[in-house]
Coordinates of N, CA, C and O in Angstrom, one line a residue:
M296 N -13.3 -22.5 -27.4 CA -12.7 -21.7 -26.4 C -12.3 -23.0 -25.6 O -12.4 -23.8 -25.1
T297 N -11.1 -22.3 -24.8 CA -10.2 -23.4 -23.8 C -10.5 -22.7 -22.7 O -11.6 -22.0 -22.1
G298 N -9.6 -22.7 -21.6 CA -9.5 -22.5 -20.2 C -9.6 -21.1 -19.6 O -10.1 -20.4 -20.5
L299 N -9.3 -21.5 -18.4 CA -9.7 -20.0 -17.9 C -8.3 -19.4 -17.7 O -7.4 -20.1 -17.4
L300 N -8.2 -18.2 -17.9 CA -6.9 -17.1 -17.9 C -7.3 -16.6 -16.6 O -8.1 -15.8 -16.0
V301 N -6.3 -16.4 -15.4 CA -6.5 -16.3 -13.9 C -5.2 -15.2 -13.9 O -3.9 -15.5 -14.1
V302 N -5.2 -14.2 -13.7 CA -4.6 -12.8 -13.6 C -4.0 -12.3 -12.4 O -5.3 -12.0 -11.6
T303 N -2.9 -11.8 -11.9 CA -2.9 -11.4 -10.9 C -1.5 -10.3 -10.8 O -1.5 -10.1 -12.1
A304 N -1.3 -8.9 -9.9 CA -0.7 -8.3 -10.0 C 0.3 -8.7 -10.0 O 1.2 -8.0 -10.9
V305 N 0.8 -9.1 -9.0 CA 2.1 -9.7 -8.9 C 2.6 -11.5 -8.8 O 2.1 -11.9 -8.6
P306 N 4.1 -11.6 -8.8 CA 4.5 -12.8 -9.0 C 4.0 -13.8 -7.8 O 3.6 -15.1 -8.0
A307 N 4.3 -13.0 -6.9 CA 3.6 -13.8 -5.5 C 2.2 -14.5 -5.8 O 2.3 -15.6 -5.3
E308 N 1.4 -13.6 -5.6 CA -0.1 -14.2 -6.0 C 0.2 -14.9 -7.1 O -0.9 -16.1 -6.5
A309 N 0.6 -14.7 -8.4 CA 0.4 -16.1 -9.2 C 1.1 -17.2 -8.4 O 0.6 -18.1 -8.9
E310 N 2.1 -17.4 -8.0 CA 2.7 -18.4 -7.3 C 2.0 -19.1 -6.1 O 1.3 -20.4 -6.1
A311 N 1.2 -18.3 -5.6 CA 0.1 -18.9 -4.6 C -1.1 -19.6 -5.1 O -1.4 -20.7 -4.7
I312 N -1.4 -19.1 -6.0 CA -2.5 -19.4 -6.7 C -2.3 -20.7 -7.4 O -3.1 -21.8 -7.2
R313 N -1.1 -21.2 -8.2 CA -0.9 -21.9 -8.9 C -0.6 -23.2 -7.5 O -0.8 -24.3 -8.0
A314 N 0.1 -22.5 -6.3 CA 0.1 -23.4 -5.5 C -1.4 -24.4 -5.2 O -1.3 -25.5 -4.5
G315 N -2.2 -23.5 -5.0 CA -3.5 -23.9 -4.2 C -4.1 -24.9 -5.2 O -4.6 -26.0 -5.2
L316 N -3.8 -24.5 -6.9 CA -4.4 -25.2 -7.6 C -3.8 -26.6 -8.1 O -4.1 -27.7 -7.7
T317 N -2.1 -26.7 -7.4 CA -1.5 -28.0 -7.7 C -2.3 -28.9 -6.1 O -2.3 -29.8 -6.4
A318 N -2.5 -28.3 -5.0 CA -3.0 -28.8 -4.0 C -4.1 -29.5 -4.0 O -4.6 -30.2 -3.7
S319 N -4.9 -28.6 -4.9 CA -6.8 -29.0 -5.1 C -6.5 -29.6 -6.3 O -7.8 -30.2 -6.6
A320 N -5.4 -30.4 -6.8 CA -5.8 -31.2 -8.5 C -5.8 -32.2 -8.3 O -6.5 -32.9 -7.2
A321 N -5.8 -32.8 -9.3 CA -6.0 -34.3 -9.4 C -5.3 -35.3 -8.7 O -4.3 -34.4 -7.7
P322 N -5.5 -36.7 -8.3 CA -4.8 -37.4 -7.6 C -3.6 -37.3 -8.0 O -2.3 -37.6 -7.1
D323 N -2.9 -37.5 -9.2 CA -1.3 -37.2 -9.8 C -0.8 -35.9 -9.0 O 0.4 -36.1 -9.4
G324 N -1.2 -35.1 -8.7 CA -0.6 -33.9 -8.6 C -0.6 -32.7 -9.1 O 0.0 -32.0 -8.9
T325 N -1.2 -33.2 -10.5 CA -1.2 -31.8 -11.3 C -2.3 -31.2 -11.4 O -3.4 -31.2 -10.9
A326 N -1.9 -29.9 -11.3 CA -2.6 -28.6 -11.8 C -3.7 -28.5 -13.0 O -3.3 -29.6 -13.7
P327 N -4.8 -28.6 -12.9 CA -5.9 -28.4 -14.1 C -5.4 -27.6 -15.5 O -4.6 -26.6 -15.0
P328 N -5.3 -28.3 -16.4 CA -4.3 -28.2 -17.5 C -4.9 -27.0 -18.3 O -4.5 -26.3 -19.2
D329 N -6.4 -26.3 -17.9 CA -6.8 -25.8 -18.7 C -6.9 -24.2 -17.8 O -7.8 -23.6 -18.1
V330 N -6.4 -24.1 -16.9 CA -6.0 -23.3 -15.8 C -4.7 -22.1 -16.2 O -3.5 -22.9 -15.8
T331 N -4.6 -21.1 -16.7 CA -3.4 -20.4 -16.7 C -3.1 -19.2 -16.0 O -4.4 -18.4 -15.8
V332 N -2.3 -18.9 -14.9 CA -1.8 -18.2 -13.9 C -0.9 -17.3 -14.3 O 0.1 -17.8 -14.3
L333 N -1.3 -16.2 -14.5 CA 0.0 -15.0 -14.9 C -0.4 -13.9 -13.9 O -1.3 -13.4 -14.0
P334 N 1.2 -13.4 -13.6 CA 1.0 -11.9 -13.4 C 0.8 -10.7 -14.5 O 1.4 -11.1 -15.1
V335 N 0.1 -9.7 -13.8 CA 0.1 -8.8 -14.9 C 0.6 -7.4 -15.1 O 0.3 -6.4 -15.9
G336 N 1.0 -7.2 -13.4 CA 1.3 -5.5 -13.3 C 0.5 -5.6 -12.2 O -0.7 -5.6 -12.0
V337 N 0.9 -4.1 -11.8 CA 0.4 -3.1 -10.9 C -0.6 -1.9 -11.6 O 0.0 -1.4 -11.9
G338 N -1.7 -1.7 -10.8 CA -2.4 -0.8 -11.2 C -3.2 -0.7 -13.2 O -2.9 -1.7 -13.6
P339 N -3.9 -0.1 -12.9 CA -5.1 -0.6 -13.7 C -5.0 -0.5 -15.4 O -5.3 -1.3 -16.2
A340 N -3.9 0.6 -15.9 CA -3.5 0.4 -16.6 C -2.8 -0.5 -17.3 O -2.8 -1.3 -18.6
V341 N -1.5 -0.4 -16.4 CA -1.1 -1.8 -16.7 C -1.2 -3.4 -16.7 O -1.2 -4.0 -17.6
A342 N -2.4 -3.1 -15.8 CA -3.2 -4.8 -15.6 C -4.1 -4.7 -16.9 O -4.0 -6.2 -17.5
A343 N -4.6 -3.9 -17.3 CA -5.3 -4.1 -18.7 C -4.6 -4.3 -19.8 O -5.5 -5.0 -20.3
A344 N -3.8 -3.5 -20.0 CA -3.3 -3.4 -21.3 C -2.0 -4.8 -21.4 O -2.7 -5.7 -22.3
A345 N -1.5 -5.6 -20.1 CA -1.2 -7.0 -20.1 C -2.4 -8.1 -20.3 O -2.3 -8.9 -21.2
T346 N -3.2 -7.8 -19.7 CA -4.3 -9.0 -20.1 C -4.8 -9.0 -21.2 O -5.0 -10.3 -22.4
A347 N -5.2 -7.7 -21.9 CA -5.9 -7.4 -22.9 C -4.8 -7.9 -24.4 O -5.1 -8.6 -25.2
R348 N -3.4 -8.1 -24.0 CA -2.3 -8.4 -24.7 C -2.2 -9.9 -25.0 O -2.5 -10.8 -25.6
L349 N -2.7 -10.7 -23.5 CA -2.9 -11.9 -23.2 C -4.0 -12.7 -24.4 O -4.0 -13.4 -24.7
L350 N -5.4 -11.8 -24.0 CA -6.3 -12.2 -24.7 C -6.3 -12.6 -25.9 O -6.7 -13.4 -27.3
A351 N -5.7 -11.4 -26.5 CA -5.8 -11.1 -28.2 C -4.2 -11.9 -28.6 O -5.0 -13.2 -29.5
L352 N -3.6 -12.6 -28.2 CA -2.5 -13.5 -28.5 C -2.9 -15.0 -28.0 O -3.2 -15.7 -29.6
A353 N -4.4 -15.3 -27.4 CA -5.1 -16.6 -27.2 C -5.9 -16.8 -28.5 O -6.2 -17.2 -28.9
E354 N -6.5 -15.2 -29.1 CA -7.6 -15.6 -29.8 C -6.7 -15.6 -31.3 O -7.3 -16.3 -32.2
A355 N -5.6 -15.0 -31.3 CA -4.8 -15.1 -32.6 C -4.5 -16.4 -32.7 O -4.0 -17.1 -33.8
A356 N -4.2 -17.1 -31.7 CA -3.5 -18.5 -31.8 C -4.8 -19.8 -31.8 O -4.7 -20.7 -32.0
G357 N -5.9 -19.0 -32.3 CA -7.0 -20.2 -31.8 C -7.2 -20.7 -31.0 O -8.2 -21.6 -30.8
R358 N -7.1 -20.2 -29.6 CA -7.7 -21.1 -28.0 C -7.8 -19.4 -27.3 O -7.3 -19.4 -26.7
P359 N -8.9 -19.0 -27.7 CA -9.4 -17.9 -26.9 C -9.8 -18.6 -25.6 O -10.5 -19.8 -25.4
Y360 N -9.6 -17.4 -24.5 CA -10.0 -18.1 -23.2 C -11.4 -17.9 -22.6 O -12.1 -17.4 -23.7
R361 N -12.0 -18.8 -22.1 CA -13.5 -18.7 -22.1 C -14.0 -18.0 -21.0 O -14.8 -17.5 -21.1
A362 N -12.9 -17.6 -20.1 CA -13.1 -16.4 -18.9 C -11.7 -15.8 -18.3 O -10.8 -16.5 -18.6
V363 N -11.8 -14.5 -18.1 CA -10.7 -13.9 -17.1 C -11.0 -13.8 -15.4 O -12.4 -13.6 -15.4
V364 N -10.4 -14.3 -14.5 CA -10.8 -14.2 -13.3 C -9.3 -13.4 -12.6 O -8.4 -13.9 -13.2
S365 N -9.6 -12.2 -12.6 CA -8.7 -11.2 -11.8 C -8.4 -11.6 -10.1 O -9.1 -11.7 -9.5
A366 N -7.2 -12.0 -9.7 CA -7.2 -12.5 -8.1 C -6.1 -12.4 -7.5 O -5.1 -11.7 -8.1
G367 N -6.1 -12.0 -6.1 CA -5.0 -12.0 -5.6 C -5.6 -11.4 -4.0 O -6.4 -11.5 -3.5
I368 N -4.3 -11.0 -3.2 CA -4.3 -10.7 -2.1 C -4.8 -9.1 -1.9 O -4.5 -8.3 -2.6
A369 N -6.0 -9.2 -1.1 CA -6.7 -8.2 -0.9 C -6.6 -7.3 0.4 O -6.4 -8.1 1.5
G370 N -7.0 -6.4 0.7 CA -7.5 -5.5 2.2 C -8.3 -6.2 2.9 O -9.1 -7.2 2.3
G371 N -8.9 -6.6 3.9 CA -9.7 -7.3 4.9 C -10.8 -6.9 5.0 O -11.4 -5.8 4.8
F372 N -11.9 -8.1 5.7 CA -13.3 -7.3 6.1 C -13.2 -7.7 7.1 O -13.8 -9.0 7.8
V373 N -12.9 -7.1 8.5 CA -12.8 -7.6 9.7 C -13.8 -7.8 10.1 O -14.9 -7.0 9.7
G374 N -13.8 -8.7 10.9 CA -14.9 -9.5 11.7 C -16.3 -10.1 10.6 O -17.4 -10.6 10.9
R375 N -15.3 -10.0 8.9 CA -16.0 -10.4 8.2 C -16.0 -11.9 7.2 O -16.8 -12.9 7.2
V376 N -14.2 -11.7 7.0 CA -13.7 -12.8 6.5 C -12.4 -13.1 7.4 O -11.7 -11.8 7.7
A377 N -12.1 -14.0 7.5 CA -10.8 -14.3 8.5 C -9.6 -14.1 7.8 O -9.7 -14.4 6.5
V378 N -8.1 -13.9 7.6 CA -7.2 -14.1 7.2 C -7.1 -15.3 6.7 O -7.1 -15.8 7.0
G379 N -6.6 -14.9 4.9 CA -6.7 -16.1 4.5 C -7.9 -17.0 3.7 O -8.1 -17.7 3.1
G380 N -8.9 -16.0 4.2 CA -10.4 -16.5 3.7 C -10.4 -16.2 2.3 O -9.7 -14.8 1.5
T381 N -11.7 -16.7 1.6 CA -11.8 -16.5 0.0 C -13.0 -15.7 -0.1 O -14.1 -16.0 0.5
V382 N -12.6 -14.8 -0.8 CA -14.1 -14.3 -1.1 C -14.2 -13.9 -2.9 O -13.4 -13.6 -3.4
L383 N -15.4 -14.0 -3.1 CA -16.1 -13.9 -4.3 C -16.6 -12.7 -4.5 O -17.6 -12.3 -3.8
A384 N -16.0 -11.7 -5.4 CA -16.9 -10.7 -5.5 C -18.0 -10.7 -6.5 O -17.7 -11.3 -7.4
D385 N -19.2 -10.0 -6.3 CA -20.7 -10.3 -7.4 C -20.3 -8.9 -8.1 O -21.1 -8.6 -9.2
R386 N -19.4 -7.8 -7.9 CA -19.2 -6.5 -9.0 C -17.9 -6.1 -8.2 O -17.4 -6.9 -7.2
S387 N -17.0 -5.3 -9.4 CA -16.0 -4.4 -9.1 C -16.3 -3.0 -9.2 O -17.3 -2.9 -9.7
V388 N -15.8 -2.7 -8.2 CA -16.2 -1.1 -7.7 C -14.9 -0.3 -8.1 O -14.2 -0.4 -7.2
A389 N -14.5 0.7 -8.9 CA -13.6 1.5 -9.1 C -13.8 2.6 -8.0 O -14.2 3.7 -8.5
A390 N -13.9 2.6 -6.7 CA -14.0 3.2 -6.2 C -13.1 4.5 -6.2 O -14.0 5.7 -5.5
D391 N -12.5 5.0 -6.7 CA -11.4 6.3 -6.5 C -11.3 6.6 -8.0 O -10.6 7.9 -8.5
L392 N -11.9 6.0 -9.3 CA -12.5 6.8 -10.3 C -13.0 7.9 -10.3 O -14.1 8.4 -10.5
G393 N -12.3 9.3 -10.5 CA -13.0 10.3 -10.4 C -11.9 11.6 -10.0 O -10.8 11.3 -10.8
A394 N -12.4 12.7 -9.6 CA -11.4 13.8 -9.4 C -11.6 13.9 -7.8 O -12.8 14.0 -7.5
E395 N -10.6 14.4 -7.3 CA -11.1 15.6 -6.0 C -10.6 16.8 -6.4 O -10.6 17.7 -7.3
S396 N -11.8 17.4 -5.5 CA -12.3 18.7 -5.7 C -12.5 19.6 -4.4 O -12.2 18.8 -3.3
P397 N -12.5 21.0 -4.1 CA -12.3 21.3 -3.0 C -13.5 21.1 -1.6 O -13.8 20.9 -0.7
G398 N -14.8 20.5 -2.7 CA -16.0 20.5 -1.7 C -16.2 18.9 -1.3 O -16.9 18.1 -1.4
G399 N -14.9 17.7 -2.2 CA -14.9 16.5 -1.8 C -14.6 15.4 -3.2 O -14.8 16.3 -4.4
F400 N -14.6 14.4 -3.1 CA -14.8 13.4 -4.2 C -16.0 13.7 -5.5 O -16.8 13.8 -4.8
I401 N -15.6 13.5 -6.7 CA -16.7 13.4 -7.6 C -16.6 12.1 -8.2 O -15.3 12.5 -9.1
P402 N -17.4 11.5 -8.1 CA -17.4 10.4 -9.0 C -17.1 10.7 -10.4 O -18.0 11.8 -10.9
V403 N -16.8 9.9 -11.4 CA -16.3 10.3 -12.7 C -17.6 10.3 -13.8 O -17.9 11.0 -14.4
E404 N -18.7 9.5 -13.1 CA -19.8 9.4 -13.5 C -20.6 11.4 -13.8 O -21.3 11.6 -14.4
D405 N -20.1 11.9 -12.5 CA -20.8 12.8 -12.1 C -20.0 14.0 -13.1 O -20.0 15.4 -12.8
L406 N -18.8 13.9 -13.5 CA -18.0 14.6 -14.0 C -18.6 14.6 -15.8 O -17.6 15.2 -16.9
G407 N -19.2 14.0 -16.0 CA -20.4 13.8 -17.6 C -19.7 12.7 -18.3 O -20.0 12.6 -19.4
M408 N -19.0 11.8 -18.0 CA -18.3 10.3 -18.9 C -19.1 9.8 -18.8 O -19.8 9.0 -17.8
P409 N -19.9 9.5 -20.0 CA -20.8 8.4 -20.0 C -20.2 7.1 -19.8 O -19.1 6.5 -19.9
P410 N -21.2 6.2 -19.0 CA -20.9 4.9 -18.7 C -20.3 3.7 -19.7 O -19.0 2.9 -19.3
E411 N -20.7 4.2 -20.7 CA -20.5 3.1 -22.0 C -18.8 3.5 -22.6 O -18.0 2.7 -23.0
L412 N -18.1 4.4 -22.3 CA -17.0 5.0 -22.3 C -16.1 4.4 -21.3 O -14.7 4.6 -21.3
L413 N -16.8 4.0 -20.4 CA -15.9 3.2 -18.8 C -16.2 1.7 -18.8 O -15.4 1.5 -17.6
G414 N -16.4 1.0 -20.1 CA -16.5 -0.1 -19.6 C -17.6 -0.9 -19.2 O -17.5 -1.8 -18.5
G415 N -18.5 0.4 -18.8 CA -20.3 0.3 -18.0 C -19.8 1.0 -16.9 O -21.2 1.0 -16.4
G416 N -19.2 1.9 -16.7 CA -18.9 2.7 -15.2 C -18.2 2.2 -14.6 O -17.6 1.6 -14.8
R417 N -18.4 3.0 -13.3 CA -17.5 2.7 -12.2 C -17.8 1.1 -11.3 O -16.7 0.8 -10.6
I418 N -19.0 0.7 -11.8 CA -19.4 -0.4 -10.8 C -19.7 -1.1 -12.1 O -20.6 -1.3 -12.8
V419 N -18.6 -2.7 -11.9 CA -19.3 -3.6 -13.3 C -19.5 -4.7 -12.7 O -18.5 -5.6 -11.8
P420 N -20.7 -5.4 -13.0 CA -21.0 -6.7 -12.0 C -20.6 -7.7 -13.0 O -19.9 -8.1 -14.0
A421 N -20.1 -9.1 -12.0 CA -19.4 -9.9 -12.2 C -20.2 -11.1 -13.6 O -21.4 -10.8 -13.3
D422 N -19.6 -11.9 -14.0 CA -20.6 -12.4 -15.1 C -21.1 -13.7 -13.9 O -20.5 -14.1 -13.4
P423 N -22.4 -13.6 -14.1 CA -23.3 -14.6 -13.1 C -23.1 -15.9 -13.5 O -22.8 -16.7 -12.6
G424 N -23.0 -16.6 -14.7 CA -22.4 -17.5 -14.9 C -20.8 -18.0 -14.7 O -20.8 -19.2 -13.6
L425 N -20.1 -17.3 -14.7 CA -18.7 -17.5 -13.9 C -19.1 -17.5 -12.5 O -18.0 -18.6 -11.6
L426 N -19.4 -16.8 -12.1 CA -19.7 -16.9 -10.2 C -19.9 -17.6 -9.9 O -19.8 -18.3 -9.2
A427 N -21.4 -18.4 -10.3 CA -21.9 -19.6 -10.3 C -21.1 -20.7 -10.0 O -21.0 -21.2 -8.9
G428 N -20.2 -20.6 -11.6 CA -18.9 -21.8 -11.3 C -17.9 -21.7 -9.7 O -17.4 -22.7 -9.7
L429 N -17.9 -20.6 -10.0 CA -16.7 -20.0 -8.9 C -17.5 -20.8 -7.4 O -16.8 -21.2 -6.6
R430 N -18.7 -20.3 -7.0 CA -19.5 -20.5 -5.9 C -19.2 -22.2 -5.8 O -19.3 -22.5 -4.9
A431 N -19.4 -23.0 -7.0 CA -19.9 -24.1 -6.9 C -18.2 -25.0 -6.5 O -18.1 -25.9 -6.2
A432 N -16.9 -24.2 -7.0 CA -15.8 -24.9 -7.2 C -15.3 -24.3 -5.9 O -14.4 -25.3 -5.1
L433 N -15.5 -23.5 -5.1 CA -15.2 -22.8 -3.8 C -16.0 -23.2 -2.8 O -16.9 -21.5 -2.5
P434 N -16.9 -23.8 -2.4 CA -17.7 -23.7 -1.4 C -17.4 -23.1 0.0 O -18.0 -22.4 0.5
G435 N -16.0 -23.1 0.2 CA -15.3 -22.2 1.4 C -16.1 -21.0 0.9 O -15.9 -20.1 2.3
A436 N -16.2 -20.4 0.1 CA -16.7 -19.0 0.0 C -18.0 -18.6 0.1 O -18.3 -17.4 0.3
A437 N -18.6 -19.7 0.5 CA -20.1 -19.5 0.4 C -20.8 -18.8 0.7 O -20.3 -18.8 2.5
G438 N -21.7 -17.5 0.9 CA -22.2 -16.9 1.4 C -21.3 -15.6 2.1 O -21.7 -14.5 2.8
R439 N -19.8 -15.4 1.4 CA -19.3 -14.5 1.5 C -19.3 -13.8 0.4 O -17.9 -14.0 -0.8
H440 N -20.0 -13.2 -0.1 CA -19.7 -12.3 -1.5 C -19.9 -10.6 -1.2 O -21.0 -10.1 -0.7
H441 N -18.9 -9.9 -1.6 CA -18.8 -8.5 -1.3 C -18.2 -8.2 -2.9 O -17.7 -8.6 -3.9
P442 N -18.3 -6.8 -3.1 CA -18.2 -5.9 -4.2 C -16.5 -5.9 -4.0 O -15.9 -6.4 -3.1
R443 N -15.9 -5.9 -5.0 CA -14.4 -5.9 -5.1 C -14.2 -4.4 -5.7 O -14.3 -4.1 -6.3
C444 N -13.8 -3.7 -4.1 CA -13.3 -2.3 -4.3 C -11.7 -1.8 -4.8 O -11.1 -2.3 -4.3
T445 N -11.9 -1.6 -6.0 CA -10.1 -0.7 -6.2 C -10.5 0.5 -5.8 O -11.1 1.3 -5.9
A446 N -8.9 0.5 -5.3 CA -8.2 2.0 -4.8 C -6.9 1.9 -5.3 O -6.1 1.2 -4.8
Y447 N -6.7 3.2 -6.3 CA -5.4 3.1 -6.6 C -4.5 4.2 -6.0 O -3.2 4.4 -6.4
T448 N -5.0 4.9 -5.0 CA -4.1 5.5 -4.2 C -4.3 5.1 -2.6 O -5.1 4.6 -2.3
S449 N -3.5 5.5 -1.6 CA -3.2 5.3 -0.4 C -2.9 6.6 0.4 O -1.5 7.3 -0.3
M450 N -3.3 6.5 1.4 CA -2.4 7.7 2.4 C -1.4 7.0 3.6 O -1.4 6.2 3.7
G451 N -0.5 7.7 3.4 CA 0.9 7.4 4.1 C 0.6 8.7 5.7 O -0.2 9.1 5.7
P452 N 1.6 8.0 6.5 CA 1.8 8.8 7.8 C 1.8 10.1 7.6 O 2.5 10.7 6.6
G453 N 1.1 11.0 8.0 CA 1.0 12.4 7.5 C 0.9 13.6 8.6 O 0.5 14.5 8.8

């Protein structure tokens, strides 16, 4: 297996990560050669399809990635993590995967969808080995471990 694939939603996020890799890289200023950082698009369907394509191409070329990290700029944790801070998620939560009803939101599991058809359900734990490696590589993020909540809808002025 080869390096690490880091996917972001938009190019600005990928550029920021590449800049951080270069800044913390080898003394000669080069980024680690085994890290690929690419924007894959916004939204779960586009991001999943583009990431799957990258993984399939790497596999077909005989250079599969050893891990994938989804990274980017996120909402805040007021009073818990400063702006610009690093958060390592111990699980991903698809917070709005379900349906709205007159009685309120119904999580997809309560609609009868088996978790195995959802890639494990709305809550997917991080790979323990990868998380441990990230904790070691990013000591500034130590002690700040939160779920990564995704929400694909937002409310505007109303």
